[in-house]
Amino acid sequence: MSAGRLSSNKARWEDVSSRGGGKWVLTIDPKRRKRDLDGYWLHLMLLLIGNAFGSDLSAFINGVVVSLRVKGDRLALWLKKTEDFHLIEIIGMKFKDLLNIPSDIQIVYEYHEAKFDEYNNEIRLII
């Protein structure tokens, strides 16, 4: 994702640029929508426009999606496909750090196409 460059990808996991990728998800209590979600959304947009993730990490960022839900609003940072778990983790830590998300709040990495281990448990990263 690059400021000033329009992309034809859509925020759907079926899109070619998203296939095989995943997303870092921050879930927010809907009661805190005005205070937290709006602020996180604006801050993240400004960070992406300003290339705060750096060119090397931004090359793996596909976009951002906000979902307003009854059980918890979600702010998701979508990533392109990579098998580099360390890179995924670095982007997640940077996402959490740049947005000043408190340490007691977790973000979760979810694959668009769920991957499972040998015991049929969904593989996720949690920071």
mmCIF file of N, CA and C in Angstrom, residues 7-117:
data_model
loop_
_atom_site.group_PDB
_atom_site.id
_atom_site.type_symbol
_atom_site.label_atom_id
_atom_site.label_comp_id
_atom_site.label_asym_id
_atom_site.label_seq_id
_atom_site.Cartn_x
_atom_site.Cartn_y
_atom_site.Cartn_z
ATOM 1 N N SER A 7 -4.916 1.471 -6.053
ATOM 2 C CA SER A 7 -4.802 0.037 -6.258
ATOM 3 C C SER A 7 -6.164 -0.518 -6.622
ATOM 4 N N SER A 8 -6.154 -1.549 -7.457
ATOM 5 C CA SER A 8 -7.425 -2.154 -7.864
ATOM 6 C C SER A 8 -7.849 -3.269 -6.926
ATOM 7 N N ASN A 9 -7.025 -3.571 -5.917
ATOM 8 C CA ASN A 9 -7.421 -4.652 -5.014
ATOM 9 C C ASN A 9 -8.580 -4.202 -4.139
ATOM 10 N N LYS A 10 -9.390 -5.149 -3.788
ATOM 11 C CA LYS A 10 -10.545 -4.888 -2.932
ATOM 12 C C LYS A 10 -10.284 -5.585 -1.602
ATOM 13 N N ALA A 11 -10.904 -5.081 -0.552
ATOM 14 C CA ALA A 11 -10.717 -5.675 0.771
ATOM 15 C C ALA A 11 -11.537 -6.957 0.881
ATOM 16 N N ARG A 12 -11.121 -7.934 0.116
ATOM 17 C CA ARG A 12 -11.738 -9.260 0.155
ATOM 18 C C ARG A 12 -10.615 -10.279 0.101
ATOM 19 N N TRP A 13 -10.759 -11.320 0.887
ATOM 20 C CA TRP A 13 -9.687 -12.316 0.913
ATOM 21 C C TRP A 13 -9.570 -13.046 -0.412
ATOM 22 N N GLU A 14 -10.636 -13.032 -1.226
ATOM 23 C CA GLU A 14 -10.594 -13.720 -2.512
ATOM 24 C C GLU A 14 -9.775 -12.950 -3.548
ATOM 25 N N ASP A 15 -9.537 -11.658 -3.318
ATOM 26 C CA ASP A 15 -8.780 -10.850 -4.267
ATOM 27 C C ASP A 15 -7.384 -11.439 -4.423
ATOM 28 N N VAL A 16 -6.869 -11.396 -5.645
ATOM 29 C CA VAL A 16 -5.559 -11.990 -5.941
ATOM 30 C C VAL A 16 -4.476 -11.462 -5.007
ATOM 31 N N SER A 17 -4.486 -10.178 -4.723
ATOM 32 C CA SER A 17 -3.430 -9.608 -3.882
ATOM 33 C C SER A 17 -3.569 -9.997 -2.411
ATOM 34 N N SER A 18 -4.742 -10.484 -2.019
ATOM 35 C CA SER A 18 -4.958 -10.898 -0.628
ATOM 36 C C SER A 18 -4.863 -12.404 -0.438
ATOM 37 N N ARG A 19 -4.987 -13.150 -1.522
ATOM 38 C CA ARG A 19 -5.012 -14.613 -1.434
ATOM 39 C C ARG A 19 -3.761 -15.148 -0.739
ATOM 40 N N GLY A 20 -3.976 -15.953 0.276
ATOM 41 C CA GLY A 20 -2.859 -16.542 1.013
ATOM 42 C C GLY A 20 -2.342 -15.654 2.132
ATOM 43 N N GLY A 21 -2.868 -14.451 2.235
ATOM 44 C CA GLY A 21 -2.424 -13.526 3.265
ATOM 45 C C GLY A 21 -3.282 -13.630 4.517
ATOM 46 N N GLY A 22 -3.291 -12.561 5.260
ATOM 47 C CA GLY A 22 -4.070 -12.548 6.486
ATOM 48 C C GLY A 22 -4.238 -11.140 6.985
ATOM 49 N N LYS A 23 -4.615 -11.022 8.251
ATOM 50 C CA LYS A 23 -4.863 -9.698 8.809
ATOM 51 C C LYS A 23 -4.576 -9.678 10.300
ATOM 52 N N TRP A 24 -4.012 -8.553 10.745
ATOM 53 C CA TRP A 24 -3.883 -8.274 12.165
ATOM 54 C C TRP A 24 -5.170 -7.607 12.589
ATOM 55 N N VAL A 25 -5.820 -8.127 13.630
ATOM 56 C CA VAL A 25 -7.128 -7.635 14.039
ATOM 57 C C VAL A 25 -7.093 -7.118 15.481
ATOM 58 N N LEU A 26 -7.593 -5.906 15.620
ATOM 59 C CA LEU A 26 -7.808 -5.297 16.934
ATOM 60 C C LEU A 26 -9.312 -5.269 17.143
ATOM 61 N N THR A 27 -9.798 -5.898 18.208
ATOM 62 C CA THR A 27 -11.225 -5.901 18.526
ATOM 63 C C THR A 27 -11.481 -4.888 19.632
ATOM 64 N N ILE A 28 -12.504 -4.058 19.427
ATOM 65 C CA ILE A 28 -12.810 -2.961 20.345
ATOM 66 C C ILE A 28 -14.270 -3.056 20.782
ATOM 67 N N ASP A 29 -14.502 -2.891 22.064
ATOM 68 C CA ASP A 29 -15.864 -2.889 22.604
ATOM 69 C C ASP A 29 -16.676 -1.803 21.892
ATOM 70 N N PRO A 30 -17.856 -2.145 21.362
ATOM 71 C CA PRO A 30 -18.664 -1.149 20.638
ATOM 72 C C PRO A 30 -19.021 0.089 21.470
ATOM 73 N N LYS A 31 -19.040 -0.060 22.787
ATOM 74 C CA LYS A 31 -19.327 1.092 23.652
ATOM 75 C C LYS A 31 -18.202 2.125 23.596
ATOM 76 N N ARG A 32 -17.029 1.677 23.147
ATOM 77 C CA ARG A 32 -15.870 2.566 23.068
ATOM 78 C C ARG A 32 -15.590 2.995 21.623
ATOM 79 N N ARG A 33 -16.603 2.828 20.770
ATOM 80 C CA ARG A 33 -16.446 3.140 19.342
ATOM 81 C C ARG A 33 -16.019 4.585 19.130
ATOM 82 N N LYS A 34 -16.735 5.515 19.714
ATOM 83 C CA LYS A 34 -16.435 6.936 19.498
ATOM 84 C C LYS A 34 -15.046 7.302 20.010
ATOM 85 N N ARG A 35 -14.722 6.796 21.198
ATOM 86 C CA ARG A 35 -13.453 7.179 21.813
ATOM 87 C C ARG A 35 -12.257 6.467 21.199
ATOM 88 N N ASP A 36 -12.358 5.158 21.031
ATOM 89 C CA ASP A 36 -11.193 4.383 20.610
ATOM 90 C C ASP A 36 -11.153 4.087 19.108
ATOM 91 N N LEU A 37 -12.217 3.521 18.571
ATOM 92 C CA LEU A 37 -12.182 3.091 17.169
ATOM 93 C C LEU A 37 -11.954 4.259 16.222
ATOM 94 N N ASP A 38 -12.684 5.342 16.409
ATOM 95 C CA ASP A 38 -12.516 6.496 15.530
ATOM 96 C C ASP A 38 -11.076 7.022 15.567
ATOM 97 N N GLY A 39 -10.515 7.075 16.765
ATOM 98 C CA GLY A 39 -9.140 7.551 16.910
ATOM 99 C C GLY A 39 -8.121 6.612 16.282
ATOM 100 N N TYR A 40 -8.293 5.307 16.525
ATOM 101 C CA TYR A 40 -7.377 4.326 15.924
ATOM 102 C C TYR A 40 -7.454 4.373 14.401
ATOM 103 N N TRP A 41 -8.670 4.483 13.868
ATOM 104 C CA TRP A 41 -8.856 4.516 12.407
ATOM 105 C C TRP A 41 -8.129 5.728 11.813
ATOM 106 N N LEU A 42 -8.376 6.902 12.361
ATOM 107 C CA LEU A 42 -7.745 8.115 11.838
ATOM 108 C C LEU A 42 -6.228 8.022 11.963
ATOM 109 N N HIS A 43 -5.760 7.599 13.124
ATOM 110 C CA HIS A 43 -4.318 7.497 13.357
ATOM 111 C C HIS A 43 -3.677 6.522 12.361
ATOM 112 N N LEU A 44 -4.310 5.375 12.138
ATOM 113 C CA LEU A 44 -3.753 4.389 11.213
ATOM 114 C C LEU A 44 -3.722 4.929 9.784
ATOM 115 N N MET A 45 -4.770 5.632 9.370
ATOM 116 C CA MET A 45 -4.781 6.222 8.027
ATOM 117 C C MET A 45 -3.617 7.199 7.858
ATOM 118 N N LEU A 46 -3.412 8.035 8.857
ATOM 119 C CA LEU A 46 -2.317 9.000 8.788
ATOM 120 C C LEU A 46 -0.955 8.314 8.794
ATOM 121 N N LEU A 47 -0.824 7.246 9.575
ATOM 122 C CA LEU A 47 0.432 6.490 9.609
ATOM 123 C C LEU A 47 0.741 5.865 8.249
ATOM 124 N N LEU A 48 -0.283 5.324 7.601
ATOM 125 C CA LEU A 48 -0.071 4.702 6.291
ATOM 126 C C LEU A 48 0.261 5.746 5.232
ATOM 127 N N ILE A 49 -0.439 6.879 5.263
ATOM 128 C CA ILE A 49 -0.148 7.953 4.309
ATOM 129 C C ILE A 49 1.274 8.456 4.503
ATOM 130 N N GLY A 50 1.692 8.551 5.756
ATOM 131 C CA GLY A 50 3.037 9.023 6.072
ATOM 132 C C GLY A 50 4.116 7.961 5.979
ATOM 133 N N ASN A 51 3.752 6.753 5.563
ATOM 134 C CA ASN A 51 4.697 5.639 5.400
ATOM 135 C C ASN A 51 5.434 5.315 6.700
ATOM 136 N N ALA A 52 4.718 5.373 7.832
ATOM 137 C CA ALA A 52 5.320 5.132 9.146
ATOM 138 C C ALA A 52 5.807 3.693 9.324
ATOM 139 N N PHE A 53 5.273 2.762 8.541
ATOM 140 C CA PHE A 53 5.719 1.373 8.640
ATOM 141 C C PHE A 53 7.041 1.171 7.895
ATOM 142 N N GLY A 54 7.423 2.129 7.069
ATOM 143 C CA GLY A 54 8.632 2.006 6.265
ATOM 144 C C GLY A 54 8.343 1.240 4.991
ATOM 145 N N SER A 55 9.129 1.484 3.971
ATOM 146 C CA SER A 55 8.903 0.875 2.654
ATOM 147 C C SER A 55 8.986 -0.642 2.685
ATOM 148 N N ASP A 56 9.927 -1.176 3.477
ATOM 149 C CA ASP A 56 10.104 -2.628 3.511
ATOM 150 C C ASP A 56 8.874 -3.340 4.068
ATOM 151 N N LEU A 57 8.266 -2.813 5.137
ATOM 152 C CA LEU A 57 7.072 -3.438 5.710
ATOM 153 C C LEU A 57 5.817 -3.061 4.927
ATOM 154 N N SER A 58 5.747 -1.818 4.461
ATOM 155 C CA SER A 58 4.569 -1.361 3.711
ATOM 156 C C SER A 58 4.338 -2.184 2.453
ATOM 157 N N ALA A 59 5.394 -2.763 1.916
ATOM 158 C CA ALA A 59 5.257 -3.585 0.715
ATOM 159 C C ALA A 59 4.369 -4.797 0.955
ATOM 160 N N PHE A 60 4.196 -5.189 2.217
ATOM 161 C CA PHE A 60 3.367 -6.352 2.553
ATOM 162 C C PHE A 60 1.970 -5.958 3.047
ATOM 163 N N ILE A 61 1.716 -4.663 3.166
ATOM 164 C CA ILE A 61 0.409 -4.203 3.643
ATOM 165 C C ILE A 61 -0.520 -3.987 2.458
ATOM 166 N N ASN A 62 -1.684 -4.628 2.531
ATOM 167 C CA ASN A 62 -2.672 -4.561 1.457
ATOM 168 C C ASN A 62 -3.738 -3.518 1.698
ATOM 169 N N GLY A 63 -4.040 -3.220 2.933
ATOM 170 C CA GLY A 63 -5.092 -2.257 3.220
ATOM 171 C C GLY A 63 -5.577 -2.357 4.649
ATOM 172 N N VAL A 64 -6.637 -1.619 4.920
ATOM 173 C CA VAL A 64 -7.218 -1.567 6.259
ATOM 174 C C VAL A 64 -8.722 -1.705 6.122
ATOM 175 N N VAL A 65 -9.316 -2.435 7.050
ATOM 176 C CA VAL A 65 -10.764 -2.627 7.042
ATOM 177 C C VAL A 65 -11.298 -2.376 8.444
ATOM 178 N N VAL A 66 -12.406 -1.662 8.528
ATOM 179 C CA VAL A 66 -13.118 -1.476 9.789
ATOM 180 C C VAL A 66 -14.445 -2.199 9.667
ATOM 181 N N SER A 67 -14.781 -2.982 10.686
ATOM 182 C CA SER A 67 -16.060 -3.686 10.735
ATOM 183 C C SER A 67 -16.761 -3.321 12.032
ATOM 184 N N LEU A 68 -17.961 -2.771 11.902
ATOM 185 C CA LEU A 68 -18.750 -2.436 13.086
ATOM 186 C C LEU A 68 -19.636 -3.626 13.395
ATOM 187 N N ARG A 69 -19.454 -4.194 14.587
ATOM 188 C CA ARG A 69 -20.173 -5.408 14.963
ATOM 189 C C ARG A 69 -20.737 -5.292 16.365
ATOM 190 N N VAL A 70 -21.796 -6.036 16.610
ATOM 191 C CA VAL A 70 -22.461 -6.017 17.913
ATOM 192 C C VAL A 70 -21.535 -6.513 19.017
ATOM 193 N N LYS A 71 -20.819 -7.606 18.767
ATOM 194 C CA LYS A 71 -19.969 -8.210 19.803
ATOM 195 C C LYS A 71 -18.618 -7.526 19.946
ATOM 196 N N GLY A 72 -18.239 -6.721 18.982
ATOM 197 C CA GLY A 72 -16.955 -6.041 19.047
ATOM 198 C C GLY A 72 -16.556 -5.506 17.692
ATOM 199 N N ASP A 73 -16.297 -4.212 17.616
ATOM 200 C CA ASP A 73 -15.831 -3.615 16.377
ATOM 201 C C ASP A 73 -14.427 -4.122 16.097
ATOM 202 N N ARG A 74 -14.085 -4.158 14.812
ATOM 203 C CA ARG A 74 -12.778 -4.689 14.427
ATOM 204 C C ARG A 74 -12.062 -3.734 13.489
ATOM 205 N N LEU A 75 -10.801 -3.506 13.789
ATOM 206 C CA LEU A 75 -9.915 -2.756 12.914
ATOM 207 C C LEU A 75 -8.868 -3.759 12.446
ATOM 208 N N ALA A 76 -8.802 -3.976 11.144
ATOM 209 C CA ALA A 76 -7.915 -5.012 10.613
ATOM 210 C C ALA A 76 -6.917 -4.428 9.625
ATOM 211 N N LEU A 77 -5.660 -4.783 9.810
ATOM 212 C CA LEU A 77 -4.577 -4.421 8.898
ATOM 213 C C LEU A 77 -4.304 -5.637 8.025
ATOM 214 N N TRP A 78 -4.646 -5.554 6.738
ATOM 215 C CA TRP A 78 -4.548 -6.693 5.828
ATOM 216 C C TRP A 78 -3.151 -6.799 5.235
ATOM 217 N N LEU A 79 -2.634 -8.039 5.209
ATOM 218 C CA LEU A 79 -1.296 -8.290 4.683
ATOM 219 C C LEU A 79 -1.338 -9.229 3.481
ATOM 220 N N LYS A 80 -0.353 -9.070 2.626
ATOM 221 C CA LYS A 80 -0.191 -9.971 1.489
ATOM 222 C C LYS A 80 0.382 -11.295 1.971
ATOM 223 N N LYS A 81 0.401 -12.258 1.099
ATOM 224 C CA LYS A 81 0.924 -13.584 1.427
ATOM 225 C C LYS A 81 2.424 -13.522 1.709
ATOM 226 N N THR A 82 2.801 -14.135 2.804
ATOM 227 C CA THR A 82 4.206 -14.349 3.126
ATOM 228 C C THR A 82 4.287 -15.545 4.067
ATOM 229 N N GLU A 83 5.317 -16.317 3.913
ATOM 230 C CA GLU A 83 5.548 -17.453 4.808
ATOM 231 C C GLU A 83 6.495 -17.058 5.943
ATOM 232 N N ASP A 84 6.915 -15.804 5.949
ATOM 233 C CA ASP A 84 7.856 -15.311 6.941
ATOM 234 C C ASP A 84 7.097 -14.885 8.210
ATOM 235 N N PHE A 85 6.979 -15.808 9.165
ATOM 236 C CA PHE A 85 6.247 -15.532 10.401
ATOM 237 C C PHE A 85 6.882 -14.384 11.182
ATOM 238 N N HIS A 86 8.189 -14.279 11.106
ATOM 239 C CA HIS A 86 8.880 -13.199 11.810
ATOM 240 C C HIS A 86 8.453 -11.842 11.237
ATOM 241 N N LEU A 87 8.346 -11.740 9.936
ATOM 242 C CA LEU A 87 7.904 -10.511 9.286
ATOM 243 C C LEU A 87 6.470 -10.164 9.697
ATOM 244 N N ILE A 88 5.605 -11.162 9.719
ATOM 245 C CA ILE A 88 4.215 -10.953 10.149
ATOM 246 C C ILE A 88 4.199 -10.421 11.583
ATOM 247 N N GLU A 89 5.020 -11.019 12.437
ATOM 248 C CA GLU A 89 5.091 -10.599 13.835
ATOM 249 C C GLU A 89 5.622 -9.172 13.959
ATOM 250 N N ILE A 90 6.637 -8.836 13.183
ATOM 251 C CA ILE A 90 7.202 -7.482 13.222
ATOM 252 C C ILE A 90 6.150 -6.447 12.819
ATOM 253 N N ILE A 91 5.407 -6.741 11.763
ATOM 254 C CA ILE A 91 4.349 -5.819 11.329
ATOM 255 C C ILE A 91 3.301 -5.680 12.423
ATOM 256 N N GLY A 92 2.922 -6.783 13.066
ATOM 257 C CA GLY A 92 1.950 -6.724 14.157
ATOM 258 C C GLY A 92 2.443 -5.900 15.332
ATOM 259 N N MET A 93 3.702 -6.086 15.705
ATOM 260 C CA MET A 93 4.266 -5.312 16.821
ATOM 261 C C MET A 93 4.323 -3.825 16.471
ATOM 262 N N LYS A 94 4.673 -3.530 15.225
ATOM 263 C CA LYS A 94 4.734 -2.135 14.777
ATOM 264 C C LYS A 94 3.324 -1.525 14.761
ATOM 265 N N PHE A 95 2.342 -2.288 14.296
ATOM 266 C CA PHE A 95 0.932 -1.876 14.276
ATOM 267 C C PHE A 95 0.490 -1.492 15.694
ATOM 268 N N LYS A 96 0.776 -2.372 16.628
ATOM 269 C CA LYS A 96 0.377 -2.142 18.025
ATOM 270 C C LYS A 96 1.134 -0.959 18.627
ATOM 271 N N ASP A 97 2.417 -0.869 18.345
ATOM 272 C CA ASP A 97 3.251 0.195 18.890
ATOM 273 C C ASP A 97 2.873 1.565 18.316
ATOM 274 N N LEU A 98 2.727 1.653 17.003
ATOM 275 C CA LEU A 98 2.419 2.935 16.372
ATOM 276 C C LEU A 98 1.054 3.478 16.790
ATOM 277 N N LEU A 99 0.108 2.578 17.061
ATOM 278 C CA LEU A 99 -1.219 3.017 17.492
ATOM 279 C C LEU A 99 -1.314 3.193 19.009
ATOM 280 N N ASN A 100 -0.203 2.916 19.710
ATOM 281 C CA ASN A 100 -0.179 3.027 21.180
ATOM 282 C C ASN A 100 -1.275 2.188 21.828
ATOM 283 N N ILE A 101 -1.445 0.971 21.325
ATOM 284 C CA ILE A 101 -2.434 0.053 21.889
ATOM 285 C C ILE A 101 -1.871 -0.451 23.220
ATOM 286 N N PRO A 102 -2.621 -0.324 24.299
ATOM 287 C CA PRO A 102 -2.119 -0.753 25.620
ATOM 288 C C PRO A 102 -1.671 -2.221 25.615
ATOM 289 N N SER A 103 -0.687 -2.517 26.438
ATOM 290 C CA SER A 103 -0.114 -3.864 26.476
ATOM 291 C C SER A 103 -1.108 -4.923 26.934
ATOM 292 N N ASP A 104 -2.153 -4.530 27.664
ATOM 293 C CA ASP A 104 -3.131 -5.525 28.123
ATOM 294 C C ASP A 104 -4.181 -5.846 27.050
ATOM 295 N N ILE A 105 -4.118 -5.180 25.911
ATOM 296 C CA ILE A 105 -5.035 -5.465 24.804
ATOM 297 C C ILE A 105 -4.267 -6.237 23.736
ATOM 298 N N GLN A 106 -4.816 -7.368 23.329
ATOM 299 C CA GLN A 106 -4.164 -8.218 22.334
ATOM 300 C C GLN A 106 -4.666 -7.926 20.933
ATOM 301 N N ILE A 107 -3.776 -8.108 19.968
ATOM 302 C CA ILE A 107 -4.177 -8.135 18.571
ATOM 303 C C ILE A 107 -3.902 -9.546 18.078
ATOM 304 N N VAL A 108 -4.696 -9.996 17.127
ATOM 305 C CA VAL A 108 -4.612 -11.380 16.660
ATOM 306 C C VAL A 108 -4.408 -11.400 15.152
ATOM 307 N N TYR A 109 -3.479 -12.244 14.696
ATOM 308 C CA TYR A 109 -3.281 -12.430 13.263
ATOM 309 C C TYR A 109 -4.122 -13.610 12.815
ATOM 310 N N GLU A 110 -4.970 -13.373 11.819
ATOM 311 C CA GLU A 110 -5.834 -14.411 11.269
ATOM 312 C C GLU A 110 -5.535 -14.563 9.783
ATOM 313 N N TYR A 111 -5.392 -15.797 9.339
ATOM 314 C CA TYR A 111 -5.227 -16.049 7.911
ATOM 315 C C TYR A 111 -6.576 -15.893 7.225
ATOM 316 N N HIS A 112 -6.557 -15.328 6.021
ATOM 317 C CA HIS A 112 -7.808 -15.221 5.262
ATOM 318 C C HIS A 112 -8.362 -16.615 4.985
ATOM 319 N N GLU A 113 -7.492 -17.505 4.625
ATOM 320 C CA GLU A 113 -7.859 -18.907 4.420
ATOM 321 C C GLU A 113 -7.242 -19.642 5.600
ATOM 322 N N ALA A 114 -8.060 -20.011 6.554
ATOM 323 C CA ALA A 114 -7.558 -20.573 7.811
ATOM 324 C C ALA A 114 -6.573 -21.713 7.571
ATOM 325 N N LYS A 115 -5.445 -21.657 8.297
ATOM 326 C CA LYS A 115 -4.447 -22.718 8.250
ATOM 327 C C LYS A 115 -4.536 -23.474 9.568
ATOM 328 N N PHE A 116 -4.387 -24.782 9.508
ATOM 329 C CA PHE A 116 -4.539 -25.612 10.697
ATOM 330 C C PHE A 116 -3.291 -26.441 10.936
ATOM 331 N N ASP A 117 -3.026 -26.716 12.213
ATOM 332 C CA ASP A 117 -1.906 -27.585 12.550
ATOM 333 C C ASP A 117 -2.361 -29.043 12.488
#
